[in-house]
CSV table of C-alpha atoms in Angstrom, one decimal:
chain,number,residue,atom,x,y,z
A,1,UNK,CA,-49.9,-27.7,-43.8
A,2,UNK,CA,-51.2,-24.7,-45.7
A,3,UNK,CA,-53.5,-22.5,-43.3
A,4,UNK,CA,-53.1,-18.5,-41.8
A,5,UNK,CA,-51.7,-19.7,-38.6
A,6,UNK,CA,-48.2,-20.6,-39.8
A,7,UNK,CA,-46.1,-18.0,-38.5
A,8,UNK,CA,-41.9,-18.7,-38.8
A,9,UNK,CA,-40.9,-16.9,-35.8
A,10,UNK,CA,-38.0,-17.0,-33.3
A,11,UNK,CA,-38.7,-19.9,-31.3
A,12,UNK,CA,-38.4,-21.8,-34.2
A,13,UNK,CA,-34.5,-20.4,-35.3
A,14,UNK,CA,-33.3,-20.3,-31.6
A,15,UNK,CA,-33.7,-23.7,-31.2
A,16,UNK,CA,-33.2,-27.4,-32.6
A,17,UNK,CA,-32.0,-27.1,-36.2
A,18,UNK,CA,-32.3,-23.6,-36.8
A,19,UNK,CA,-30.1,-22.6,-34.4
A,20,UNK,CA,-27.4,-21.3,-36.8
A,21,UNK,CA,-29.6,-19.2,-38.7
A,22,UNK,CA,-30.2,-16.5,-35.8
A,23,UNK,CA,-26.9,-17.2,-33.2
A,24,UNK,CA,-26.7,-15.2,-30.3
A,25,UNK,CA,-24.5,-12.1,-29.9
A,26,UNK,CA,-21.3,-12.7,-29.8
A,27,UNK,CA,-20.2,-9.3,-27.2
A,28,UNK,CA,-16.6,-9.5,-26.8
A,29,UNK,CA,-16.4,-6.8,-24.1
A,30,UNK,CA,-15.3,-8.8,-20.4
A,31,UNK,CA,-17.7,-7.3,-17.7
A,32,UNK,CA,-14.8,-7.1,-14.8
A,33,UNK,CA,-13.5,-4.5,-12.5
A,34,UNK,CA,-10.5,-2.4,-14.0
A,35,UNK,CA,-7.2,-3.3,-12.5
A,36,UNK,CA,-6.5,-1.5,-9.1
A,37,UNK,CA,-3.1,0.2,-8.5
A,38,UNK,CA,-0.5,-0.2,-5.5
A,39,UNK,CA,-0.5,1.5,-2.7
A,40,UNK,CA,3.2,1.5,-2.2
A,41,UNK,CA,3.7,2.4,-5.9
A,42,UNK,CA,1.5,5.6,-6.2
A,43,UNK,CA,2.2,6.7,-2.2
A,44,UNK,CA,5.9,5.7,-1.6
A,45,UNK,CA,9.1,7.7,-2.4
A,46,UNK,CA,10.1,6.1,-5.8
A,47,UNK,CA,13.9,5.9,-6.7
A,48,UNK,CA,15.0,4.0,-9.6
A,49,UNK,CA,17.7,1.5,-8.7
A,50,UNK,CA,21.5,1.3,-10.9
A,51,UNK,CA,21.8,-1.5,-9.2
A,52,UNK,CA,20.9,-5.1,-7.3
A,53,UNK,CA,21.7,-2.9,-4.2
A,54,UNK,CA,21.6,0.5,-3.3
A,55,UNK,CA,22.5,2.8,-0.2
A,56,UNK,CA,20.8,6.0,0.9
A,57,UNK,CA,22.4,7.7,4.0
A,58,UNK,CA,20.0,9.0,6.9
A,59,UNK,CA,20.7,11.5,9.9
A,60,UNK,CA,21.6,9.2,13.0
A,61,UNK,CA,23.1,11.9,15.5
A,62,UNK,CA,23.2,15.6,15.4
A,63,UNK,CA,25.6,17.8,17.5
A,64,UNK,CA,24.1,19.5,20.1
A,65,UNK,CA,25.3,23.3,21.5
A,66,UNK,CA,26.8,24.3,24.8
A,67,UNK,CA,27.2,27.5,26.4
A,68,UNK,CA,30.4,29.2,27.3
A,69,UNK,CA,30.3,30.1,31.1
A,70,UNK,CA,32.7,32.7,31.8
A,71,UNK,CA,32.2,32.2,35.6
A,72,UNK,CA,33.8,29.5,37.8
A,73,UNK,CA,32.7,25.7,36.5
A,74,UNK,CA,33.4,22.9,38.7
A,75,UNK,CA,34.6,21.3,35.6
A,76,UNK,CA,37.2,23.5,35.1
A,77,UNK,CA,35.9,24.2,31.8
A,78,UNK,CA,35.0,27.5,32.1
A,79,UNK,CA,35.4,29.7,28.5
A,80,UNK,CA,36.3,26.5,27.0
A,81,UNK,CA,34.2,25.6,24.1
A,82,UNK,CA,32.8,21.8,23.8
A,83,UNK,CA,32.8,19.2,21.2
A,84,UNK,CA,30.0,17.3,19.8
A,85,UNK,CA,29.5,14.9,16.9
A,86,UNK,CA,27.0,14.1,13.7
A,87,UNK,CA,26.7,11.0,12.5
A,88,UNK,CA,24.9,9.5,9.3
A,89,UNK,CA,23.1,5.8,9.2
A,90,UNK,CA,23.3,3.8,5.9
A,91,UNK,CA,20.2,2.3,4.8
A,92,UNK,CA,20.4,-0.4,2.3
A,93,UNK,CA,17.6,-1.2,-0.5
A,94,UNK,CA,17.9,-4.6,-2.0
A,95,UNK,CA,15.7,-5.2,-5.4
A,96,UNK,CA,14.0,-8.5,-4.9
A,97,UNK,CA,12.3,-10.1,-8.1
A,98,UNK,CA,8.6,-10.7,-7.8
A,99,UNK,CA,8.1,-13.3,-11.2
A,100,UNK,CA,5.0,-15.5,-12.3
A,101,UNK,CA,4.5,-17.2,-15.8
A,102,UNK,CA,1.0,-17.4,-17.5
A,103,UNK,CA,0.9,-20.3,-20.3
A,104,UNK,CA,-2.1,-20.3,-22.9
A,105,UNK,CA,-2.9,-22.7,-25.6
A,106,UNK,CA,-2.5,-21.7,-29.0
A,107,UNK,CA,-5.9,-22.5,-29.5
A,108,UNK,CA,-7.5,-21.0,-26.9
A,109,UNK,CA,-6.1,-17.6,-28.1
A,110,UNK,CA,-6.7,-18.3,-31.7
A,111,UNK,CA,-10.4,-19.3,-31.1
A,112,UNK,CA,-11.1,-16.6,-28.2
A,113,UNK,CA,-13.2,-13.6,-29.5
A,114,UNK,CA,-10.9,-11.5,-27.3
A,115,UNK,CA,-7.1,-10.6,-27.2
A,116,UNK,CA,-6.3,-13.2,-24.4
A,117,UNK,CA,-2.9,-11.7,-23.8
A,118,UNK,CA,-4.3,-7.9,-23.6
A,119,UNK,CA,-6.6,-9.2,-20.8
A,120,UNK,CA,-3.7,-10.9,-19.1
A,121,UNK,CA,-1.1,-8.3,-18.9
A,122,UNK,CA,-2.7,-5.6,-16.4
A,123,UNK,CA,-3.8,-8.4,-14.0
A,124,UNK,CA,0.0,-9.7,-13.6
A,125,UNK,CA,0.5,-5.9,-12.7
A,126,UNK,CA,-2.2,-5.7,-10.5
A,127,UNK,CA,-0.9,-9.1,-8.6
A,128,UNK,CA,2.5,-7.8,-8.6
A,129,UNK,CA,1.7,-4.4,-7.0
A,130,UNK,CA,-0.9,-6.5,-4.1
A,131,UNK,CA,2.3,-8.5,-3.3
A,132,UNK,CA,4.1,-5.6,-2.9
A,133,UNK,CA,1.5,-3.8,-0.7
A,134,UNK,CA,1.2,-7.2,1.5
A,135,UNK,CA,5.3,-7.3,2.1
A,136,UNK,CA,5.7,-3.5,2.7
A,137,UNK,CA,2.4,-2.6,4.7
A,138,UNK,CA,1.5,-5.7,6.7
A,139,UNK,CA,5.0,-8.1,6.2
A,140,UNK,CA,3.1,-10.4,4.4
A,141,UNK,CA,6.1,-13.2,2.0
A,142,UNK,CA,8.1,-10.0,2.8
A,143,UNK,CA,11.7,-10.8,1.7
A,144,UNK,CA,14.1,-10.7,4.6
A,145,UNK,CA,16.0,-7.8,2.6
A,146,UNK,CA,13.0,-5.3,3.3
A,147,UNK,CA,13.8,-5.5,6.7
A,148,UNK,CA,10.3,-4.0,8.8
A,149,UNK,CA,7.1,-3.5,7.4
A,150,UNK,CA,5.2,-0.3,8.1
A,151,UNK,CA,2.5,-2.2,10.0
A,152,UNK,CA,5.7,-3.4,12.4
A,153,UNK,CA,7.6,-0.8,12.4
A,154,UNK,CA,4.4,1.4,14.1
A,155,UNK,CA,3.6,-0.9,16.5
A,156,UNK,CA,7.3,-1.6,18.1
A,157,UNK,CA,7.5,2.5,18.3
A,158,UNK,CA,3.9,2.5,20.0
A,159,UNK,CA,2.4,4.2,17.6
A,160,UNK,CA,-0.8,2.5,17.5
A,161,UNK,CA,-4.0,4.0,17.8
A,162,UNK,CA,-7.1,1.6,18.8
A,163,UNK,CA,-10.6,3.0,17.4
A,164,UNK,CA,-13.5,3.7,19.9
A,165,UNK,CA,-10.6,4.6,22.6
A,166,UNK,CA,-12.6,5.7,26.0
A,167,UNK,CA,-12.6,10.2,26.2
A,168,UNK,CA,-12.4,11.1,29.8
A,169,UNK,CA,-15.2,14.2,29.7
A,170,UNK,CA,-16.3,15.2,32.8
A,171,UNK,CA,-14.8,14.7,36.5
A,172,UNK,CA,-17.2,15.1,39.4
A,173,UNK,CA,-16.6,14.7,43.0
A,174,UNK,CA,-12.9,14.7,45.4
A,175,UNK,CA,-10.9,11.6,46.7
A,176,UNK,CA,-12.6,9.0,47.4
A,177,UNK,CA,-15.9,10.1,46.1
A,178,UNK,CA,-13.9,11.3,42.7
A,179,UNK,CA,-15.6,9.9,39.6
A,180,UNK,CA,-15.6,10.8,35.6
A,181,UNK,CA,-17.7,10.1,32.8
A,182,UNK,CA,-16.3,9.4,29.7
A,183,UNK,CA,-17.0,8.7,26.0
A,184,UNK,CA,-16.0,6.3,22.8
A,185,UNK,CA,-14.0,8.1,20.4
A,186,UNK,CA,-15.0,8.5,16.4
A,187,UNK,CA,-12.5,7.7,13.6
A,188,UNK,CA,-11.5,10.8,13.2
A,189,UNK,CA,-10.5,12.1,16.4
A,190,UNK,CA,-8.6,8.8,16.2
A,191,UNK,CA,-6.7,9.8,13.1
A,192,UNK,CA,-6.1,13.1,14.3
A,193,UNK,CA,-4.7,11.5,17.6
A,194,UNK,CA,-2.5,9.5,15.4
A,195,UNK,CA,-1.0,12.7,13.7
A,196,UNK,CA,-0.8,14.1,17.1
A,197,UNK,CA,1.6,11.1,18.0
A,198,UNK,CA,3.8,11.7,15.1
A,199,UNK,CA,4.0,15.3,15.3
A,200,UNK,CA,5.7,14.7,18.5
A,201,UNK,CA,8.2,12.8,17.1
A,202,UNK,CA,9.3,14.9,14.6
A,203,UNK,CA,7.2,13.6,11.8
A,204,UNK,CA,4.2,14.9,9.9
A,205,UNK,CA,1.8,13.2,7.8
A,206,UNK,CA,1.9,13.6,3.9
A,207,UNK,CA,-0.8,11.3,3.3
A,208,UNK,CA,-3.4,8.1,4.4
A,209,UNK,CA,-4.0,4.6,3.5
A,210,UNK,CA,-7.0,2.5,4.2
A,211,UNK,CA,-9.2,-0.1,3.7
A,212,UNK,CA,-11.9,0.0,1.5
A,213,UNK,CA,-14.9,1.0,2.8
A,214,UNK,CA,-13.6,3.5,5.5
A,215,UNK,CA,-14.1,6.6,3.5
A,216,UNK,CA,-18.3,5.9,4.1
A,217,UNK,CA,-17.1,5.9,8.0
A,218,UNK,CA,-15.7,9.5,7.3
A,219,UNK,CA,-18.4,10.9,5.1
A,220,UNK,CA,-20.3,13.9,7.7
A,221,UNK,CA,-17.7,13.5,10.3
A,222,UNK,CA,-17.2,17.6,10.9
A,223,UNK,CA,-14.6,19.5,13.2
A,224,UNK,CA,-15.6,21.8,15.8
A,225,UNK,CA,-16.4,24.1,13.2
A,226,UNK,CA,-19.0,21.7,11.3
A,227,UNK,CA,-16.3,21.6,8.7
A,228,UNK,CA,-16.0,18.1,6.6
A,229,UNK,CA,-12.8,16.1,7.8
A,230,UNK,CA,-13.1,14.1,5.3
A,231,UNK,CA,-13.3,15.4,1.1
A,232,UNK,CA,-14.4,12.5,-1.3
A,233,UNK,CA,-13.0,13.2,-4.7
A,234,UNK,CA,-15.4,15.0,-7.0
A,235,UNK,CA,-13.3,14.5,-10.4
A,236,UNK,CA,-10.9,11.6,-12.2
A,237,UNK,CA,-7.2,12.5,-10.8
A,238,UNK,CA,-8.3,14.5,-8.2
A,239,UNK,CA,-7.5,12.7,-4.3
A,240,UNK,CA,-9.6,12.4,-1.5
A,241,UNK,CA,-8.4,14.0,1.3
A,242,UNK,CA,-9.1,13.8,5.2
A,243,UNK,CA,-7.9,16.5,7.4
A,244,UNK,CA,-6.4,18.2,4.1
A,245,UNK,CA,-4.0,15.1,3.4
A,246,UNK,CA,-4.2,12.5,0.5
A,247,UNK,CA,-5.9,10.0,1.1
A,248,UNK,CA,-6.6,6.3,-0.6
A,249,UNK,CA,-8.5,3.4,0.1
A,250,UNK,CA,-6.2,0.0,-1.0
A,251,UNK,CA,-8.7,-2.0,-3.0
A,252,UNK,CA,-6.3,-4.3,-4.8
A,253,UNK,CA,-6.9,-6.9,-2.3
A,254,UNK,CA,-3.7,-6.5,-0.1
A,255,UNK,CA,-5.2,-4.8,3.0
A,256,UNK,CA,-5.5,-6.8,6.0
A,257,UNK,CA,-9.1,-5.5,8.1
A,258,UNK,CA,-7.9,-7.6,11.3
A,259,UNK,CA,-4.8,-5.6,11.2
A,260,UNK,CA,-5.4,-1.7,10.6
A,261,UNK,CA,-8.1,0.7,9.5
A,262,UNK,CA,-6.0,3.7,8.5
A,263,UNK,CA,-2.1,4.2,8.0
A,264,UNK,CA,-1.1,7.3,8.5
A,265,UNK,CA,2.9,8.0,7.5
A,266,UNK,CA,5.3,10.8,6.2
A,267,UNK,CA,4.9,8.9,3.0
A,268,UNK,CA,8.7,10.4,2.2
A,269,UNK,CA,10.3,8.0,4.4
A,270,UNK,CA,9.0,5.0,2.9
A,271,UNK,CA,10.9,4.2,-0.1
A,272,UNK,CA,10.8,1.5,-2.7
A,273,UNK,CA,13.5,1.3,-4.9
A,274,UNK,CA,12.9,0.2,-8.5
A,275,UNK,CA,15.2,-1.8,-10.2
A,276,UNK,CA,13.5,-3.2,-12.7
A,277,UNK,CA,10.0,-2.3,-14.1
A,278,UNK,CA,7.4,-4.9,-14.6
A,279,UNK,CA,8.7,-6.4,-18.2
A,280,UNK,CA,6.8,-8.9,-20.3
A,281,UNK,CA,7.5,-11.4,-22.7
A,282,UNK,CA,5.7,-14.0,-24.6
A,283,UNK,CA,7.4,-17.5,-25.3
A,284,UNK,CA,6.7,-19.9,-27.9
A,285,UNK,CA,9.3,-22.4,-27.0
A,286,UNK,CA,10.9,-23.8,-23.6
A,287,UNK,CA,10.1,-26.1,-21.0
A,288,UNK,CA,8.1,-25.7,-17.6
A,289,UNK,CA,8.8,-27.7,-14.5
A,290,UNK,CA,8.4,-27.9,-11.0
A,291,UNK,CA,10.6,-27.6,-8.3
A,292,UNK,CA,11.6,-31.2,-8.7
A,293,UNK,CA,12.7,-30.9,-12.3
A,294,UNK,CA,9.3,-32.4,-13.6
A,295,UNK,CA,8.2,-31.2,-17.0
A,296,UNK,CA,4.8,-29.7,-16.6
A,297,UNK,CA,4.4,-28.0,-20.1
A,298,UNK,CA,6.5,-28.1,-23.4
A,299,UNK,CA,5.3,-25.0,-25.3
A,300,UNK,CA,6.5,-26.3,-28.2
A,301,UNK,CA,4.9,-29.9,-28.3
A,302,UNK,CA,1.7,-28.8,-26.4
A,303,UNK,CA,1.4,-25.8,-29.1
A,304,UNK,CA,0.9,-23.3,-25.9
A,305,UNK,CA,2.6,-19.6,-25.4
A,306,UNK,CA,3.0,-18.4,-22.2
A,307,UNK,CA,3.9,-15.2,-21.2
A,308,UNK,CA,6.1,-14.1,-18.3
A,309,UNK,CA,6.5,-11.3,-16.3
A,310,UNK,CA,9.5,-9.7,-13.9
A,311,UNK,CA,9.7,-6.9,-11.8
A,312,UNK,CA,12.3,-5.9,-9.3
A,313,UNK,CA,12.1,-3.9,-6.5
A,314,UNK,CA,13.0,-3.2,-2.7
A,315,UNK,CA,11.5,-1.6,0.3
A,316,UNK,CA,12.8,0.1,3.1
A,317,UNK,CA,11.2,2.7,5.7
A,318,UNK,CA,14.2,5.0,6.5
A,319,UNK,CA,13.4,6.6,10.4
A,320,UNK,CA,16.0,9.2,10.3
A,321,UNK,CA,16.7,11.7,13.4
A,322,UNK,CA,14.5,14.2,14.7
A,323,UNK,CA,14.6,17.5,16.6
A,324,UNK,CA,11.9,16.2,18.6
A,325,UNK,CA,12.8,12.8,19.4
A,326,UNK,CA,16.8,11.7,19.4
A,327,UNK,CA,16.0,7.7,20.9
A,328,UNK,CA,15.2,6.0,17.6
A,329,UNK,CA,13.1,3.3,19.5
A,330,UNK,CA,10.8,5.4,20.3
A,331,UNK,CA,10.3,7.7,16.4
A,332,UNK,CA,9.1,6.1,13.8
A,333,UNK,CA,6.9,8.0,10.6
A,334,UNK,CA,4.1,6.2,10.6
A,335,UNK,CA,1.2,5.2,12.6
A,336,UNK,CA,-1.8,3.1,12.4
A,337,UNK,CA,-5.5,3.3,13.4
A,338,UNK,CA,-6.4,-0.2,14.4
């Protein structure tokens, strides 16, 4: 119908049968958090692994030194110079495979407007380095090889720190009419109690793990000097640091809230022996099945891919001796703030 308000405009491509004459964008960037990094892998003593098994030897005993009495001993071992012993401790590191496969239909890849595989790949890392952070910090599917996580390890040797501990301040008063006021603790005279603890055993901190979030519970927390505890990090590669120290929050998704706030450790002592980086390979053919045998997928017949991915590695917290603290029950280099 000829007239001057006949006007083609969007509405009229958008929708019905002129849809594929304007199509939307088509933005083939995924809007997703970048993959986050393990804990154990970027804090941890790494040592590559020749291989399945591998022993590093630790201080157990150290000789002690005795005076030579020239007078009189009841002993009769006076002049007479005395024996002691040194000992080492093998600890063993036993690389435990940590494996998932990730199938795709052919043509789901061929018709996806992204690189399906690409996308994949980093979040198999990421998944392999939060089930590595579970086993080692908290003992979460730990293999039986790793022996104690970090989390146990600090809480058999007492080193265990509970926030908002009570502060005796003031006492007033004598005997029976004695009485003190106190106060709650902030996190970080809590952390700095926790260094205190391992100082004492021989052990110094190197470095700090969290959970996410914690590093807002720090932020204007100041020494006796005002002085910032805590240092957020101001540029890419650069650490935070509380009390001078590394520190990181673990935001892959391994950290247990209900179990710690901060770990503290002599990050030297915790080892993870790497046999195996993570390694990656796409399939076109082969069969998938269950634990019973049943065939799930045939890549071939079902036109799928799938890719799979390895790595092997082991864990161990070696808890050598110490100058300060011989009874190995009662050392251990980390600590937690719970």
């Amino acid at each position: 119908m000829a007239g001057y308000a006949n006007v083609l405009g969007s509405a009229q491509l958008s929708g019905g049968y002129g849809s594929n004459l304007m199509p939307p964008q088509a933005i083939t960037e995924i809007l997703q958090a970048a993959p986050k990094a393990s804990a154990l892998l970027t804090m941890a003593n790494k040592v590559q692994m020749s291989a399945g098994t591998a022993r590093q030897s630790v201080l157990g005993s150290a000789p002690d030194a005795y005076w030579v009495r020239s007078e009189p001993k009841s002993d009769s071992k006076s002049g007479m110079k005395e024996t002691d012993l040194q000992a080492w401790e093998d600890i063993v590191i036993t690389a435990e495979e940590l494996a998932v496969v990730v199938p795709i239909p052919d043509n789901v890849v061929a018709d996806a407007r992204i690189d399906l595989w690409s996308q994949v790949a980093p979040r198999v890392a990421e998944a392999i380095g939060r089930k590595l952070d579970q086993a080692g910090i908290f003992g979460a599917d730990m293999p039986v090889s790793f022996g104690t996580s970090l989390l146990a390890g600090a809480i058999a040797a007492g080193n265990v720190i509970t926030r908002n501990r009570d502060i005796p301040v003031s006492t007033s008063g004598t005997g029976a009419n004695a009485a003190s006021t106190s106060r709650k603790s902030d996190l970080g005279e809590d952390v700095a109690e926790a260094g205190k603890r391992l100082r004492k055993q021989g052990y110094g901190i190197s470095g700090f793990a969290s959970a996410p979030g914690i590093e807002w519970e720090l932020i204007g927390l100041r020494n006796g000097q005002g002085t910032p505890i805590y240092v957020p990090s101001l540029a890419a590669g650069t650490p935070s640091t509380l009390y001078g120290k590394p520190m990181g929050e673990v935001d892959n998704g391994a950290w247990d809230d209900a179990q710690a706030s901060i770990i503290a450790a002599d990050w030297s002592k915790v080892v993870v022996g790497i046999r195996q980086d993570i390694e990656y390979r796409i399939f076109s053919e082969g069969v998938i099945t269950d634990a019973a045998g049943k065939v799930l997928l045939n890549l071939m017949q079902a036109d799928s891919k799938a890719m799979r991915v390895t790595f092997r590695a082991g864990f161990v917290v070696a808890n050598p001796l110490t100058a300060l603290q011989k009874d190995k029950t009662k050392r251990y280099p980390a600590a937690i703030v719970k």
